[in-house]
mmCIF file of C-alpha atoms in Angstrom:
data_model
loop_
_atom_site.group_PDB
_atom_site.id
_atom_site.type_symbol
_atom_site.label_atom_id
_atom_site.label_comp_id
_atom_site.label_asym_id
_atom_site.label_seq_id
_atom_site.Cartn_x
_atom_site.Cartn_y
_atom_site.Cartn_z
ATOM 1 C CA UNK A 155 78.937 53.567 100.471
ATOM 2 C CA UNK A 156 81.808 55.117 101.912
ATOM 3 C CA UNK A 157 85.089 52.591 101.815
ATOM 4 C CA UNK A 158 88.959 52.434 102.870
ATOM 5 C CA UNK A 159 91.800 50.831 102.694
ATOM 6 C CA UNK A 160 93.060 49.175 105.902
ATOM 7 C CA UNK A 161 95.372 45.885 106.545
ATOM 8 C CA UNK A 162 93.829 42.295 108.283
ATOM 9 C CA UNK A 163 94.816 38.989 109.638
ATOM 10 C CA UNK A 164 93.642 35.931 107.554
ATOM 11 C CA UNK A 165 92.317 33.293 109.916
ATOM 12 C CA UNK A 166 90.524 30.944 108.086
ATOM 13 C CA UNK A 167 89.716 30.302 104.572
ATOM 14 C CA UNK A 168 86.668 29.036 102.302
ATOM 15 C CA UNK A 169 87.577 27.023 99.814
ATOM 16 C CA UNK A 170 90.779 24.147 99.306
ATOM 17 C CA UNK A 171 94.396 25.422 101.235
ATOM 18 C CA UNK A 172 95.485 25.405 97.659
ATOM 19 C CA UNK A 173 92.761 27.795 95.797
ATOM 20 C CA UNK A 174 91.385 29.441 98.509
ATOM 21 C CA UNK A 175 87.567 30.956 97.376
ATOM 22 C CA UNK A 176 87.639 33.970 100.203
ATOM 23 C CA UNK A 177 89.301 34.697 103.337
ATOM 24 C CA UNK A 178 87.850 35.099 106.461
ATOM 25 C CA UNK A 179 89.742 38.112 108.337
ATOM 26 C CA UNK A 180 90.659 39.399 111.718
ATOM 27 C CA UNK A 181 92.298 41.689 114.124
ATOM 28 C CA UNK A 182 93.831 41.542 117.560
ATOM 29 C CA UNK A 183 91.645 43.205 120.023
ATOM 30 C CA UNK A 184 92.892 44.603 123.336
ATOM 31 C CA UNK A 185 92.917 41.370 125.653
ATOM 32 C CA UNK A 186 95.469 40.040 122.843
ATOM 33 C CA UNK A 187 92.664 37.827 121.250
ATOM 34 C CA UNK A 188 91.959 37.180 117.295
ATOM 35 C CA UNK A 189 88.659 38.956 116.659
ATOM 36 C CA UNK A 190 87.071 38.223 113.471
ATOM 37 C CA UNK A 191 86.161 41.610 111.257
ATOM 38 C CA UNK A 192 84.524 40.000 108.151
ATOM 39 C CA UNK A 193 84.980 38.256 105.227
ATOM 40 C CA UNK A 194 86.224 38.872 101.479
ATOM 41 C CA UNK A 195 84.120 38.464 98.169
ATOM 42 C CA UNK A 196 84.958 36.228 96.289
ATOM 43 C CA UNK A 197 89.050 35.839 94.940
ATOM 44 C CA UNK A 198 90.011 36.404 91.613
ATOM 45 C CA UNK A 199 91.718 33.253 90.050
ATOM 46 C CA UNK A 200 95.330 35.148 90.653
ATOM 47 C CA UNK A 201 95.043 36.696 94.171
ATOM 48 C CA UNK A 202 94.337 32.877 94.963
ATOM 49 C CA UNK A 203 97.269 31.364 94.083
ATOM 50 C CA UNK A 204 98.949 34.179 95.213
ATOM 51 C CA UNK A 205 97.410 33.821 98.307
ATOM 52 C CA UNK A 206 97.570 30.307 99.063
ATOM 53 C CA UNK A 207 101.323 30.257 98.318
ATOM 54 C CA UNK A 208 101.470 32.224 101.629
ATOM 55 C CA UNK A 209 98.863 30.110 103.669
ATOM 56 C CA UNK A 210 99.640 27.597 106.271
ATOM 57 C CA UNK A 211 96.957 24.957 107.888
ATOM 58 C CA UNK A 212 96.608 25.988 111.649
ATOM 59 C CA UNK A 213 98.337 23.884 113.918
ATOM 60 C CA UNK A 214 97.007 23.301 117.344
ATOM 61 C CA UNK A 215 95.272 25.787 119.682
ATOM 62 C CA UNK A 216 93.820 28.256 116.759
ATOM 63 C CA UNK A 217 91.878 30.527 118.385
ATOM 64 C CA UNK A 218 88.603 29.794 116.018
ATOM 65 C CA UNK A 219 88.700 26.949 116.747
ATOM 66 C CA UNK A 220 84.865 25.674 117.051
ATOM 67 C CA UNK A 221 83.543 28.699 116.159
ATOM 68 C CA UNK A 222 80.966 28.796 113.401
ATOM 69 C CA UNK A 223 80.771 31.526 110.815
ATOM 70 C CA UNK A 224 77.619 32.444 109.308
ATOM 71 C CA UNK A 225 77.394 32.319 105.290
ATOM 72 C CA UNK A 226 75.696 35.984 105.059
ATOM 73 C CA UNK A 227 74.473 38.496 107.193
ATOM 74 C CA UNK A 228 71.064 37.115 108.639
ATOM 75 C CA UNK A 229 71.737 33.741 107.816
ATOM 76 C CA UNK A 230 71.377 30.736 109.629
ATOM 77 C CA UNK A 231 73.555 28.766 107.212
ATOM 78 C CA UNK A 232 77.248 28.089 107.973
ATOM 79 C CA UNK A 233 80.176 28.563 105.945
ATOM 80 C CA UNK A 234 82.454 25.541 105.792
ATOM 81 C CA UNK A 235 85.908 27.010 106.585
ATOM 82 C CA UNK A 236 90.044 25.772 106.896
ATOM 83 C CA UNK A 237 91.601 27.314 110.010
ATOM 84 C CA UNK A 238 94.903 28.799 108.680
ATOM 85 C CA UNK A 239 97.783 30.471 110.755
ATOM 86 C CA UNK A 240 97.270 33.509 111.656
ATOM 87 C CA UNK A 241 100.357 35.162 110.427
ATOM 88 C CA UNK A 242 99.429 36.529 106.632
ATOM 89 C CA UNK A 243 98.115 40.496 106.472
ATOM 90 C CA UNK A 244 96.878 41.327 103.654
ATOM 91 C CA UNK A 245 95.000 44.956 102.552
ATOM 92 C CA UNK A 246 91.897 45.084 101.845
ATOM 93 C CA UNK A 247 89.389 47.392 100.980
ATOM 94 C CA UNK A 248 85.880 47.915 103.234
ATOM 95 C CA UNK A 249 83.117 50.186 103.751
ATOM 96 C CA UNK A 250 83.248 52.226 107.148
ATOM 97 C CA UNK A 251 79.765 50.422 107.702
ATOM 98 C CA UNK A 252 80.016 47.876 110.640
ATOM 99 C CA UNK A 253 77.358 46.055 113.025
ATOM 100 C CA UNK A 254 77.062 46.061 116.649
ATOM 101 C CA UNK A 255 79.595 44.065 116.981
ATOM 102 C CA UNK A 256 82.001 46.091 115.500
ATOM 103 C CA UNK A 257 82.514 43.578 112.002
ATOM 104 C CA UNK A 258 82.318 44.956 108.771
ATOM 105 C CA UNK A 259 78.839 45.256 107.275
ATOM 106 C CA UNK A 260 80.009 43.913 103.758
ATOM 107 C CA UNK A 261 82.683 42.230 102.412
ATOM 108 C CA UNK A 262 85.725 43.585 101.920
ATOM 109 C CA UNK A 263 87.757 43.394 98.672
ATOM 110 C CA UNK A 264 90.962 42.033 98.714
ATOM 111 C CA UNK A 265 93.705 44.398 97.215
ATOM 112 C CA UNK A 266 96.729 42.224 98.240
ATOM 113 C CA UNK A 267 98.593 40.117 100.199
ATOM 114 C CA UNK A 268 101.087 42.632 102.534
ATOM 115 C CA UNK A 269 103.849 39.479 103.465
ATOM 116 C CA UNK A 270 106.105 42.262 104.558
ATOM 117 C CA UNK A 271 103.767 42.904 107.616
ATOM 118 C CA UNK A 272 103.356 40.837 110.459
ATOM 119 C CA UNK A 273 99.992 41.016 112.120
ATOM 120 C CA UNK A 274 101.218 42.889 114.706
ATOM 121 C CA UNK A 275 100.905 46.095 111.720
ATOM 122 C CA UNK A 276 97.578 45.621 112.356
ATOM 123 C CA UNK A 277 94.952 47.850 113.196
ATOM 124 C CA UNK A 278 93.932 46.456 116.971
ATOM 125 C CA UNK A 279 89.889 45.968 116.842
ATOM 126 C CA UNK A 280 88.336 47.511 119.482
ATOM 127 C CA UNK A 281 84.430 47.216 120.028
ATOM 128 C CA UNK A 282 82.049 49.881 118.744
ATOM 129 C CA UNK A 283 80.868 52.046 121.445
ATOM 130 C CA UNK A 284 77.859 51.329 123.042
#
């Protein structure tokens, strides 16, 4: 498994606002949308206080809003989620692996929270080529 470092957009959390269990991450694509990229493993105790120090419930107009995330790859089971603002980046670590959609293939591990970025630092997603 070949992996990097590269910076994301939390979105939406699993998990209480105040112990968050793992984040579900994006990036903006082209037409200026959030596109989800994948999810983290499991947080260590620490990174999720330190993380949900920085977290804010979404307000109105999120743009997941009524989407459904899937608990695993292949899975018809939903994770239940909390819609947070889209304003913390944090780095993360994830294999170059991704599906035809263009989301990472496996979790990605979060090395921390990057509260000096805004998500504008971040990568833009762009669709894999077809």
């Amino acid at each position: 498994m070949v992996r990097e470092t590269t910076e994301a957009i939390v979105g939406a959390i699993t998990g209480p606002l105040a112990a968050p269990s793992s984040l579900l991450l994006g990036s903006y694509g082209d037409g200026g949308r959030l596109q989800y990229t994948g999810r983290t493993t499991a947080l260590a105790q620490a990174a999720s206080s330190t993380v949900a120090g920085l977290l804010a419930r979404a307000r109105r107009g999120h743009p997941w809003t009524g989407r459904s995330f899937s608990a695993e790859w292949g899975s018809r089971e939903t994770l239940n989620v909390t819609l947070v603002e889209p304003e913390l980046v944090v780095e993360v670590g994830v294999d170059v692996a991704r599906d035809a959609s263009g989301r990472w293939r496996h979790p990605a591990r979060l090395h921390r929270a990057r509260p000096d970025l805004s998500p504008g630092d971040v990568p833009r997603w762009s669709s894999p080529p077809r």
